[in-house]
Amino acid sequence: MTAAELDGRYRALETRGTELLDREGIAKDRQSLNRIAELRYTGQEHTVTVPIDFALGDEAGMKVLFEAFEREYKSVYGYTLGSPADIVNLRVKAVGEIRKPAIREIEAGTEDTSGVRHGERMVYDFMALEWQDFGLYARDALKAKNVVPGPALIEERTTTTIVRAGQICTVDRLGNLIITSK
Amino acid sequence: MNLANQLDPITVKVIRSYFSSTANQMSTALMRASFSPIIYEVRDFSLGVYNADAELIAEGKGLPVFMGTLTFSICAVMDYVGKENVKDGDVLLCTYPYWTGAHSQDAVTIRPIFVDGKIFGYTAAKAHWMDLGAKDIYGTDTTDIWQEGLQLRGVKIVKEGVLDHELTEILRANTRLPDAVIGI
C-alpha cells in the first residue's frame, strides 16, 4: 500500500465520521478528527497505537509512519527491533464536543428527619453481634441538610445504605450521603 | 534485623504493590510483544522478581505451575556461571531440563539486577519456545535428553544490554520455527 492510498482510506473514514457528527447536530466548530494507526512488527499478534499527526501525502509519509511506530513501540517496551512492520488497523476518532451537563442540586430541608422516618425494622448487626431496631428512610424523600441518626436503613431502588448505631448520615446539596461517627 | 518492625504497614504495602506491578508489567510486555502464539495466546510462561538469594518477591500473571522451579533455576545457573562472571545488563539463558524442571522448550531467562555493583536481586522468566530442534516439534516418545532439543546450561543471550548475535544465529539455525523463536 502506498501513502497516498493510506491517506485515501483515512479521508473516507473522516467523511463518515463528519457525516455522523453532522447528523447529530454537532456544530462544525465543535468537531475534531484524529487519525490513529495500529501497527506491529511482522510476526507479532498485538499492536501499538500510533497517533497520526503528520501528513501522509507521499512516499516519505510511510517512512515517517514507521518511525512514529518505532517511537511509540520504544516508549511502551523500551526497545525497538528495526524489522518490518504491518499496518493492522486504521481508525479515525471523530469527536463532537458537547456541553457538560449541569449538576442538579436537590431541594434543601432542615436537619430534622423525623417526618420522613416511615418505620422501624429489626436488623442483626454482625459487628455489634446483636439485633437492633433500625429506622427506615426512603432516599428519594431526603432533602439537603437532612441528618439521619443511626441505626438506620436508607432504601432506594438500586441499593440500601446502612447507617450503624454510633453513626450519623448527613445529606449534602447534591444528595450525597455522608456518614460520620457521632 | 527485622524490617517488619521498622516499616509502617502502609510503606510495606506500597513497596509490595510496586514489586507486584513490576512483575505484572513483565507479563504484559512478554505477552504483547511476543512473536509466538504459545505465549500471546496460550500464555505458557511464568515470571517474577527475586531477591539476591533467589527467593520470590513478586510473581507476574502467568502459569503458577512454572513458578515453583524458577528459584532453583536461578540458583543452579548462577552457581554454574559464577556470580563474579555476570555483569549489569547481562541476561542468562538456560534450557537444561535438570535445572529448569521441565522440557528443554521451557527456556529460562535470568537477569541479575545490580545495585552499587552488587547483585541485589533477579528478574526471571520461564517461557515455552516453539521449537529447539528436538526429535519432533513436541516429542513425547524421546528416549534420551539429546532428542529433546538444544541444551543450554547458562549462556549470555544479552551481554551488558546488547542481544548476542552469535547466539541468536545458533538458535535460529537450530529451530524449525525461527520466526516464532527469534522474532527477527
XYZ file of C-alpha atoms in Angstrom:
366
model
C 0.000 0.000 0.000
C 1.229 3.486 -0.808
C 0.999 6.512 1.458
C -1.483 8.083 -0.971
C -3.783 5.013 -0.680
C -3.477 5.147 3.093
C -4.373 8.822 3.027
C -7.405 7.986 0.837
C -8.655 5.402 3.354
C -8.320 7.929 6.176
C -10.247 10.515 4.120
C -13.077 8.011 3.604
C -13.241 7.345 7.378
C -13.131 11.084 8.102
C -16.030 11.688 5.708
C -18.101 9.037 7.520
C -17.192 10.499 10.915
C -18.085 14.021 9.855
C -21.408 12.849 8.396
C -22.291 11.146 11.695
C -21.474 14.258 13.717
C -23.417 16.493 11.271
C -26.417 14.178 11.555
C -26.275 14.507 15.349
C -26.338 18.280 15.011
C -22.808 18.987 16.260
C -21.685 22.416 15.025
C -18.584 22.370 12.759
C -16.514 24.359 15.270
C -17.178 21.642 17.875
C -15.996 18.770 15.653
C -12.489 17.336 15.537
C -10.885 14.390 13.736
C -7.916 12.310 14.943
C -6.162 9.726 12.803
C -4.859 6.596 14.557
C -2.927 3.635 13.139
C -2.297 0.298 14.864
C 0.986 -1.328 13.864
C 3.058 -4.316 14.930
C 6.299 -5.907 13.860
C 5.604 -8.590 11.249
C 5.022 -11.851 13.143
C 3.609 -10.290 16.304
C -0.023 -10.522 17.377
C -0.562 -7.356 19.395
C -0.335 -3.838 18.049
C 0.897 -0.470 19.262
C -1.345 2.562 18.787
C 0.247 5.383 16.807
C -1.384 8.832 16.589
C -1.070 10.146 13.029
C -0.492 13.865 13.485
C 1.579 14.271 10.322
C 0.885 14.367 6.577
C 0.810 11.056 4.722
C 0.699 12.501 1.215
C 3.751 10.987 -0.488
C 6.125 8.028 -0.134
C 8.080 9.823 2.595
C 4.855 9.516 4.633
C 5.342 5.719 5.006
C 8.855 6.264 6.384
C 7.534 8.845 8.836
C 4.766 6.392 9.841
C 7.300 3.599 10.516
C 9.465 5.984 12.540
C 6.420 7.083 14.549
C 5.600 3.382 15.183
C 9.111 2.646 16.445
C 8.988 5.747 18.670
C 5.701 4.566 20.238
C 6.979 0.977 20.479
C 10.091 2.146 22.320
C 8.021 4.185 24.748
C 5.894 1.093 25.521
C 8.538 -1.675 25.567
C 11.865 0.138 25.926
C 13.482 -1.220 22.755
C 12.985 -1.393 19.006
C 13.782 -4.155 16.505
C 14.135 -2.246 13.250
C 12.417 -5.117 11.421
C 9.453 -4.678 9.013
C 6.050 -3.774 10.447
C 2.420 -4.443 9.488
C -0.337 -1.853 9.496
C -3.228 -3.770 11.103
C -5.939 -1.158 11.676
C -6.642 2.390 10.632
C -9.018 4.341 12.817
C -10.402 7.848 12.867
C -11.685 9.290 16.109
C -14.428 11.771 15.220
C -15.139 13.820 18.324
C -18.145 16.068 18.814
C -17.751 18.257 21.856
C -20.993 18.531 23.801
C -21.712 20.873 26.681
C -21.086 19.482 30.131
C -24.343 18.662 31.909
C -25.138 20.895 34.888
C -25.045 19.115 38.232
C -28.502 19.305 39.742
C -28.796 20.298 43.375
C -31.598 18.768 45.430
C -34.181 20.686 47.389
C -32.945 21.896 50.788
C -34.572 20.949 54.066
C -33.606 21.050 57.718
C -31.660 18.708 59.985
C -34.882 17.196 61.237
C -35.841 13.917 59.538
C -38.475 12.666 61.972
C -41.143 13.458 59.372
C -39.660 11.131 56.708
C -38.901 8.217 59.034
C -41.503 5.763 57.813
C -40.973 2.831 60.146
C -38.574 0.519 62.005
C -37.167 -2.921 61.282
C -35.235 -5.363 63.487
C -31.817 -5.927 61.883
C -28.965 -8.159 63.093
C -25.768 -6.092 63.242
C -22.919 -8.518 62.630
C -20.333 -6.112 64.035
C -22.276 -5.437 67.233
C -23.405 -9.109 67.312
C -26.956 -8.181 68.282
C -30.414 -7.339 66.953
C -31.150 -3.621 66.764
C -34.128 -1.502 65.830
C -33.177 0.332 62.582
C -35.117 3.389 61.422
C -36.340 3.211 57.812
C -35.982 6.055 55.296
C -36.584 6.380 51.542
C -33.661 8.100 49.852
C -35.943 9.970 47.454
C -37.649 11.586 50.434
C -34.393 13.042 51.823
C -33.502 16.708 51.332
C -30.221 18.614 51.551
C -29.022 19.291 55.132
C -31.135 16.375 56.452
C -29.454 14.403 59.214
C -30.339 10.710 59.629
C -29.282 9.278 63.011
C -28.095 5.657 63.137
C -29.101 2.903 63.336
C -30.948 3.473 60.085
C -31.528 1.940 56.643
C -31.819 4.340 53.713
C -33.529 2.445 50.920
C -33.696 3.179 47.215
C -34.444 1.166 44.082
C -30.839 0.099 43.407
C -29.221 -0.151 46.833
C -29.542 0.164 50.591
C -27.312 2.377 52.712
C -26.671 1.248 56.270
C -26.054 3.830 58.974
C -24.923 1.911 62.048
C -25.549 2.809 65.668
C -22.979 5.423 66.636
C -23.033 6.969 63.162
C -24.976 9.805 61.608
C -25.687 10.443 57.956
C -25.799 13.961 56.530
C -27.258 14.715 53.099
C -25.289 17.285 51.093
C -26.646 19.700 48.466
C -26.093 17.172 45.664
C -27.885 14.393 47.506
C -24.715 12.529 48.568
C -24.976 10.593 51.817
C -22.062 11.444 54.106
C -21.710 9.041 57.018
C -19.633 10.058 60.041
C -19.205 8.855 63.604
C -21.461 10.576 66.116
C 17.309 -7.116 61.894
C 13.582 -7.370 61.444
C 12.440 -4.838 58.837
C 8.804 -5.580 59.591
C 9.267 -3.878 62.957
C 10.775 -0.771 61.382
C 8.414 -0.081 58.488
C 4.839 1.048 58.844
C 2.213 -1.172 57.160
C 1.419 1.442 54.509
C 5.054 1.663 53.334
C 5.243 -2.140 53.249
C 2.088 -2.284 51.117
C 3.321 0.425 48.742
C 6.646 -1.361 48.185
C 4.967 -4.748 47.839
C 2.488 -3.406 45.284
C 5.338 -1.807 43.344
C 7.065 -5.209 43.027
C 3.766 -6.874 42.010
C 3.182 -4.170 39.441
C 6.706 -4.697 38.053
C 6.086 -8.445 37.700
C 2.696 -7.917 36.065
C 4.167 -5.421 33.627
C 6.808 -8.020 32.730
C 3.967 -10.490 31.985
C 2.086 -7.995 29.853
C 5.197 -6.941 27.935
C 6.193 -10.569 27.226
C 2.686 -11.495 26.116
C 2.052 -8.433 23.965
C 5.480 -8.246 22.318
C 5.848 -11.984 21.667
C 6.127 -13.498 18.179
C 4.980 -16.893 19.425
C 1.293 -17.916 19.682
C 2.068 -20.193 22.626
C 2.998 -17.033 24.543
C 0.487 -14.470 23.238
C -2.458 -16.891 23.033
C -1.767 -19.739 25.488
C 0.340 -17.703 27.960
C 2.606 -20.648 28.583
C 5.015 -18.730 30.796
C 5.682 -17.632 34.320
C 7.899 -14.913 35.679
C 8.767 -12.958 38.751
C 11.031 -10.696 40.758
C 13.529 -12.356 43.133
C 15.862 -11.180 45.884
C 19.632 -11.821 45.993
C 19.022 -15.317 47.428
C 16.658 -16.092 44.521
C 13.651 -16.033 46.842
C 10.393 -14.984 45.179
C 9.404 -11.370 45.919
C 6.607 -10.911 43.368
C 5.100 -13.107 40.678
C 3.592 -11.907 37.432
C 0.405 -13.231 35.890
C 1.190 -16.473 34.109
C 1.299 -20.207 34.754
C 1.506 -20.860 38.503
C 2.847 -24.373 37.872
C 6.104 -22.930 36.489
C 6.623 -20.620 39.437
C 7.941 -23.181 41.898
C 11.008 -24.124 39.867
C 12.355 -20.676 38.984
C 14.152 -20.206 42.324
C 16.068 -23.454 41.770
C 16.813 -22.484 38.157
C 18.314 -19.156 39.228
C 20.470 -20.834 41.897
C 21.683 -23.580 39.542
C 22.502 -21.218 36.663
C 24.244 -18.660 38.903
C 26.332 -21.434 40.524
C 27.282 -22.735 37.075
C 28.105 -19.368 35.510
C 29.535 -17.808 38.683
C 28.244 -14.526 40.105
C 31.651 -12.964 39.516
C 31.299 -13.578 35.770
C 28.000 -11.706 35.372
C 27.755 -8.008 34.572
C 24.989 -5.433 34.775
C 22.733 -5.814 31.718
C 23.523 -9.498 31.119
C 20.659 -11.951 30.538
C 21.353 -15.654 31.039
C 19.540 -18.347 29.072
C 19.057 -21.912 30.302
C 17.234 -24.771 28.559
C 18.855 -27.553 30.617
C 15.869 -29.556 31.939
C 17.681 -30.801 35.058
C 17.875 -27.175 36.203
C 14.697 -25.728 34.733
C 12.433 -28.543 35.925
C 10.669 -29.030 32.586
C 11.393 -29.970 28.989
C 14.069 -28.107 27.038
C 11.483 -25.947 25.296
C 10.603 -24.222 28.575
C 13.512 -21.819 28.399
C 14.528 -19.838 31.472
C 15.946 -16.335 31.155
C 17.516 -14.654 34.172
C 18.534 -11.044 34.527
C 20.582 -10.181 37.619
C 19.779 -6.721 38.976
C 22.773 -4.756 40.177
C 22.751 -2.066 42.852
C 26.082 -0.393 43.692
C 27.977 -3.020 41.695
C 26.490 -5.986 43.572
C 23.703 -8.409 42.669
C 20.650 -7.091 44.513
C 18.074 -9.449 43.014
C 16.894 -11.082 39.828
C 14.087 -10.976 37.364
C 13.466 -14.338 35.748
C 11.059 -15.859 33.239
C 10.313 -19.362 32.097
C 8.526 -19.417 28.760
C 7.763 -22.088 26.171
C 9.816 -21.755 22.993
C 8.115 -23.240 19.943
C 10.973 -25.480 18.865
C 14.618 -26.040 19.782
C 15.455 -28.653 17.169
C 14.130 -31.645 19.079
C 13.434 -35.070 17.540
C 9.862 -33.892 16.944
C 8.395 -30.435 17.401
C 6.731 -31.670 20.612
C 8.287 -35.074 21.248
C 6.550 -37.423 23.656
C 8.446 -40.629 22.848
C 12.039 -39.493 23.217
C 14.484 -41.964 24.716
C 17.264 -39.582 25.722
C 17.691 -35.923 26.551
C 19.519 -35.082 23.317
C 16.337 -35.833 21.363
C 14.521 -33.054 23.253
C 16.283 -30.074 21.748
C 19.218 -27.747 22.185
C 20.571 -27.741 25.735
C 21.997 -24.509 27.107
C 23.065 -24.519 30.744
C 23.615 -20.806 31.235
C 24.747 -18.669 28.329
C 24.531 -14.914 27.912
C 21.891 -14.144 25.309
C 22.231 -10.461 26.225
C 25.637 -9.068 27.142
C 25.569 -5.747 29.006
C 22.316 -4.810 27.316
C 23.212 -5.976 23.792
C 21.483 -9.019 22.240
C 24.166 -11.562 21.329
C 24.114 -12.016 17.564
C 26.247 -15.204 17.608
C 23.894 -16.983 19.999
C 20.717 -15.866 18.212
C 22.240 -17.211 14.977
C 22.873 -20.593 16.651
C 19.272 -20.643 17.907
C 17.902 -19.537 14.537
C 19.672 -22.394 12.750
C 18.533 -24.971 15.321
C 14.791 -24.452 15.307
C 12.081 -25.364 12.832
C 10.267 -22.125 13.659
C 12.879 -19.359 13.679
C 10.328 -16.543 13.304
C 8.479 -17.601 16.454
C 11.658 -18.280 18.451
C 13.913 -15.385 17.451
C 11.234 -12.989 16.199
C 13.534 -11.035 13.926
